[in-house]
Short mmCIF file of C-alpha atoms in Angstrom, two decimals:
data_model
loop_
_atom_site.label_atom_id
_atom_site.label_comp_id
_atom_site.label_asym_id
_atom_site.label_seq_id
_atom_site.Cartn_x
_atom_site.Cartn_y
_atom_site.Cartn_z
CA UNK O 450 49.12 -14.45 20.74
CA UNK O 451 45.82 -12.61 21.42
CA UNK O 452 44.18 -13.06 24.79
CA UNK O 453 41.23 -15.46 24.84
CA UNK O 454 37.83 -13.78 24.53
CA UNK O 455 36.01 -13.54 27.83
CA UNK O 456 32.45 -13.66 26.48
CA UNK O 457 30.77 -15.47 23.61
CA UNK O 458 28.43 -13.71 21.20
CA UNK O 459 25.52 -15.68 22.62
CA UNK O 460 26.34 -14.55 26.14
CA UNK O 461 26.38 -10.93 25.02
CA UNK O 462 23.10 -11.33 23.16
CA UNK O 463 21.39 -12.98 26.11
CA UNK O 464 22.60 -10.34 28.55
CA UNK O 465 21.52 -7.48 26.27
CA UNK O 466 18.06 -8.99 25.82
CA UNK O 467 17.62 -9.54 29.55
CA UNK O 468 18.67 -5.96 30.13
CA UNK O 469 16.14 -4.44 27.75
CA UNK O 470 13.39 -6.77 29.01
CA UNK O 471 13.94 -5.59 32.57
CA UNK O 472 15.06 -1.98 32.15
CA UNK O 473 13.50 -0.90 28.87
CA UNK O 474 15.12 0.76 25.89
CA UNK O 475 16.59 3.59 27.96
CA UNK O 476 18.37 1.07 30.17
CA UNK O 477 20.29 -0.47 27.29
CA UNK O 478 23.75 1.06 27.74
CA UNK O 479 27.32 -0.15 27.53
CA UNK O 480 27.80 0.44 31.24
CA UNK O 481 24.64 -1.45 32.19
CA UNK O 482 25.59 -4.38 29.97
CA UNK O 483 29.07 -4.45 31.48
CA UNK O 484 27.63 -4.45 34.99
CA UNK O 485 25.31 -7.32 34.12
CA UNK O 486 28.25 -9.33 32.80
CA UNK O 487 30.44 -8.47 35.77
CA UNK O 488 33.06 -6.56 33.84
CA UNK O 489 34.07 -3.00 32.96
CA UNK O 490 32.57 -0.91 30.15
CA UNK O 491 35.83 -0.82 28.20
CA UNK O 492 35.76 -4.61 27.97
CA UNK O 493 32.39 -4.45 26.21
CA UNK O 494 33.86 -2.10 23.58
CA UNK O 495 36.09 -4.99 22.54
CA UNK O 496 32.95 -6.83 21.44
CA UNK O 497 30.32 -4.22 20.62
CA UNK O 498 30.55 -1.22 18.32
CA UNK O 499 28.78 1.41 20.42
CA UNK O 500 25.05 1.97 20.60
CA UNK O 501 24.32 0.48 17.20
CA UNK O 502 26.16 -2.66 18.21
CA UNK O 503 24.05 -2.93 21.37
CA UNK O 504 20.86 -2.62 19.34
CA UNK O 505 22.02 -5.28 16.90
CA UNK O 506 22.69 -7.63 19.81
CA UNK O 507 19.08 -7.24 20.91
CA UNK O 508 17.53 -7.74 17.47
CA UNK O 509 19.75 -10.77 16.91
CA UNK O 510 18.72 -12.24 20.25
CA UNK O 511 15.03 -11.79 19.53
CA UNK O 512 15.13 -13.20 16.01
CA UNK O 513 17.25 -16.16 17.08
CA UNK O 514 14.40 -17.20 19.39
CA UNK O 515 12.00 -17.82 16.50
CA UNK O 516 11.27 -21.55 16.39
CA UNK O 517 8.77 -23.52 14.33
CA UNK O 518 7.89 -27.06 13.33
CA UNK O 519 8.36 -28.00 9.71
CA UNK O 520 5.33 -27.16 7.58
CA UNK O 521 4.36 -29.10 4.44
CA UNK O 522 7.07 -28.32 1.92
CA UNK O 523 4.66 -28.15 -1.00
CA UNK O 524 2.31 -25.58 0.54
CA UNK O 525 3.96 -22.16 0.55
CA UNK O 526 0.99 -20.50 2.28
CA UNK O 527 1.16 -22.87 5.25
CA UNK O 528 4.91 -22.42 5.47
CA UNK O 529 4.55 -18.64 5.48
CA UNK O 530 1.90 -18.86 8.20
CA UNK O 531 4.02 -21.11 10.41
CA UNK O 532 7.25 -19.11 10.04
CA UNK O 533 5.55 -15.72 10.33
CA UNK O 534 3.77 -16.76 13.52
CA UNK O 535 7.05 -18.04 14.98
CA UNK O 536 8.71 -14.69 14.31
CA UNK O 537 5.72 -12.83 15.76
CA UNK O 538 5.80 -14.92 18.93
CA UNK O 539 9.50 -14.16 19.37
CA UNK O 540 8.98 -10.43 18.81
CA UNK O 541 5.94 -10.01 21.06
CA UNK O 542 7.71 -11.89 23.87
CA UNK O 543 10.02 -8.87 24.17
CA UNK O 544 7.84 -5.75 23.82
CA UNK O 545 10.61 -3.36 24.91
CA UNK O 546 12.65 -4.50 21.92
CA UNK O 547 9.97 -3.85 19.29
CA UNK O 548 11.22 -0.34 18.42
CA UNK O 549 14.61 -1.88 17.63
CA UNK O 550 13.05 -4.67 15.57
CA UNK O 551 11.41 -1.96 13.46
CA UNK O 552 14.56 0.12 12.98
CA UNK O 553 17.74 -1.86 13.67
CA UNK O 554 19.13 -4.45 11.30
CA UNK O 555 21.44 -7.33 12.13
CA UNK O 556 23.55 -9.51 9.85
CA UNK O 557 24.10 -12.07 12.58
CA UNK O 558 23.67 -15.40 10.80
CA UNK O 559 21.63 -17.04 13.59
CA UNK O 560 19.23 -14.13 13.47
CA UNK O 561 18.88 -14.34 9.69
CA UNK O 562 17.72 -17.98 9.66
CA UNK O 563 14.00 -17.21 10.18
CA UNK O 564 14.19 -14.34 7.69
CA UNK O 565 15.71 -16.61 5.05
CA UNK O 566 13.08 -19.28 5.76
CA UNK O 567 10.30 -16.73 5.26
CA UNK O 568 11.86 -15.49 2.01
CA UNK O 569 12.16 -19.04 0.68
CA UNK O 570 8.54 -19.81 1.56
CA UNK O 571 7.41 -16.68 -0.29
CA UNK O 572 9.65 -17.55 -3.23
CA UNK O 573 7.81 -20.85 -3.55
CA UNK O 574 4.74 -18.84 -4.52
CA UNK O 575 6.54 -18.19 -7.80
CA UNK O 576 7.81 -14.73 -6.95
CA UNK O 577 11.29 -13.49 -7.59
CA UNK O 578 13.21 -10.23 -7.72
CA UNK O 579 11.17 -7.11 -7.01
CA UNK O 580 7.94 -9.11 -6.55
CA UNK O 581 9.60 -11.28 -3.91
CA UNK O 582 11.00 -8.22 -2.15
CA UNK O 583 7.57 -6.57 -2.08
CA UNK O 584 5.94 -9.72 -0.70
CA UNK O 585 8.59 -10.04 1.99
CA UNK O 586 8.20 -6.42 3.04
CA UNK O 587 4.44 -6.75 3.27
CA UNK O 588 4.58 -9.89 5.45
CA UNK O 589 7.47 -8.78 7.66
CA UNK O 590 5.84 -5.36 8.08
CA UNK O 591 2.62 -7.03 9.18
CA UNK O 592 4.47 -9.16 11.74
CA UNK O 593 6.23 -6.21 13.39
CA UNK O 594 3.25 -3.90 13.00
CA UNK O 595 0.84 -6.34 14.59
CA UNK O 596 3.16 -6.82 17.56
CA UNK O 597 3.48 -3.05 17.91
CA UNK O 598 -0.29 -2.56 17.66
CA UNK O 599 -0.73 -4.79 20.70
CA UNK O 600 1.16 -2.13 22.65
CA UNK O 601 -0.04 1.09 21.06
CA UNK O 602 -3.31 0.38 19.25
CA UNK O 603 -6.74 1.66 20.34
CA UNK O 604 -7.66 -1.62 22.07
CA UNK O 605 -4.64 -1.88 24.35
CA UNK O 606 -4.28 -0.90 27.99
CA UNK O 607 -3.66 2.72 28.92
CA UNK O 608 -2.94 4.57 32.17
CA UNK O 609 -2.82 1.28 34.05
CA UNK O 610 -6.21 0.07 32.80
CA UNK O 611 -6.49 -3.43 31.40
CA UNK O 612 -7.17 -4.17 27.75
CA UNK O 613 -10.58 -5.66 28.60
CA UNK O 614 -11.61 -2.42 30.31
CA UNK O 615 -10.51 -0.34 27.33
CA UNK O 616 -12.33 -2.64 24.92
CA UNK O 617 -15.53 -2.51 26.99
CA UNK O 618 -15.46 1.29 27.11
CA UNK O 619 -14.88 1.48 23.38
CA UNK O 620 -17.85 -0.83 22.80
CA UNK O 621 -19.98 1.67 24.74
CA UNK O 622 -19.04 4.64 22.56
CA UNK O 623 -21.90 6.37 20.70
CA UNK O 624 -22.55 3.97 17.83
CA UNK O 625 -23.82 6.73 15.54
CA UNK O 626 -20.45 8.53 15.74
CA UNK O 627 -18.05 5.62 15.96
CA UNK O 628 -19.72 2.63 14.30
CA UNK O 629 -16.45 1.11 13.11
CA UNK O 630 -14.69 1.35 16.47
CA UNK O 631 -17.70 -0.06 18.29
CA UNK O 632 -17.95 -2.98 15.88
CA UNK O 633 -14.22 -3.66 16.21
CA UNK O 634 -14.36 -3.57 20.02
CA UNK O 635 -17.31 -5.96 20.10
CA UNK O 636 -15.48 -8.32 17.77
CA UNK O 637 -12.26 -8.32 19.78
CA UNK O 638 -11.63 -11.89 20.86
CA UNK O 639 -8.91 -11.29 23.42
CA UNK O 640 -6.91 -13.97 21.59
CA UNK O 641 -3.97 -12.26 19.86
CA UNK O 642 -2.96 -15.47 18.08
CA UNK O 643 -6.39 -15.85 16.47
CA UNK O 644 -6.36 -12.21 15.39
CA UNK O 645 -2.81 -12.53 14.05
CA UNK O 646 -3.71 -15.59 12.00
CA UNK O 647 -6.83 -13.89 10.65
CA UNK O 648 -4.84 -10.84 9.57
CA UNK O 649 -2.09 -12.93 8.02
CA UNK O 650 -4.61 -14.88 5.97
CA UNK O 651 -5.89 -11.60 4.57
CA UNK O 652 -2.31 -10.83 3.51
CA UNK O 653 -1.88 -14.29 1.99
CA UNK O 654 -5.14 -13.97 0.07
CA UNK O 655 -3.76 -10.82 -1.50
CA UNK O 656 -0.46 -12.52 -2.32
CA UNK O 657 -2.36 -15.40 -3.89
CA UNK O 658 -4.11 -13.07 -6.32
CA UNK O 659 -2.61 -12.55 -9.81
CA UNK O 660 0.02 -9.85 -9.84
CA UNK O 661 -1.18 -6.63 -11.55
CA UNK O 662 0.26 -6.01 -14.98
CA UNK O 663 2.58 -3.01 -15.28
CA UNK O 664 1.31 0.03 -17.12
#
């Protein structure tokens, strides 16, 4: 009879996410996870398949945190907005994990629930097959990309300076050389949610347009 398992999958996920939140991507190791759980590294190998397994734990933990209230079932656009924002909130709450969200994939069923909900909302627009896949990639790419832009875009903090300072300095750039950047800095609201919703509505407007005919 096999020995009872010492840790649940949820315990491993939670510990891995706490680890990357506190120590960053470089701190996500088998040894560090074992220490956090109060066990030896070899024990963790009974649960996790090396580095890739660690990364999947983190992506699963992040995606499983996406929560939303039910949107009107007949309005696919509203449903996409609600679900996409829930995923974005979960992702941006763990900035150290964003590189893994962009590159690692998990088949953990809890983590796939928000993804399936987003796919179904997009399918209600009448898309299927390759068109549905393209729509999903556009929306999911926007979610992850927007979260990443908050960390690495031209309006974020750098060298310890706050985002407001960076934005103010960009607004003071020579307008004749950088008219677009100046306009963007002056329009920055400081409200990431408002900017996310505005960008997502641009995406949805494109998805609402008639699909181009092949050829």
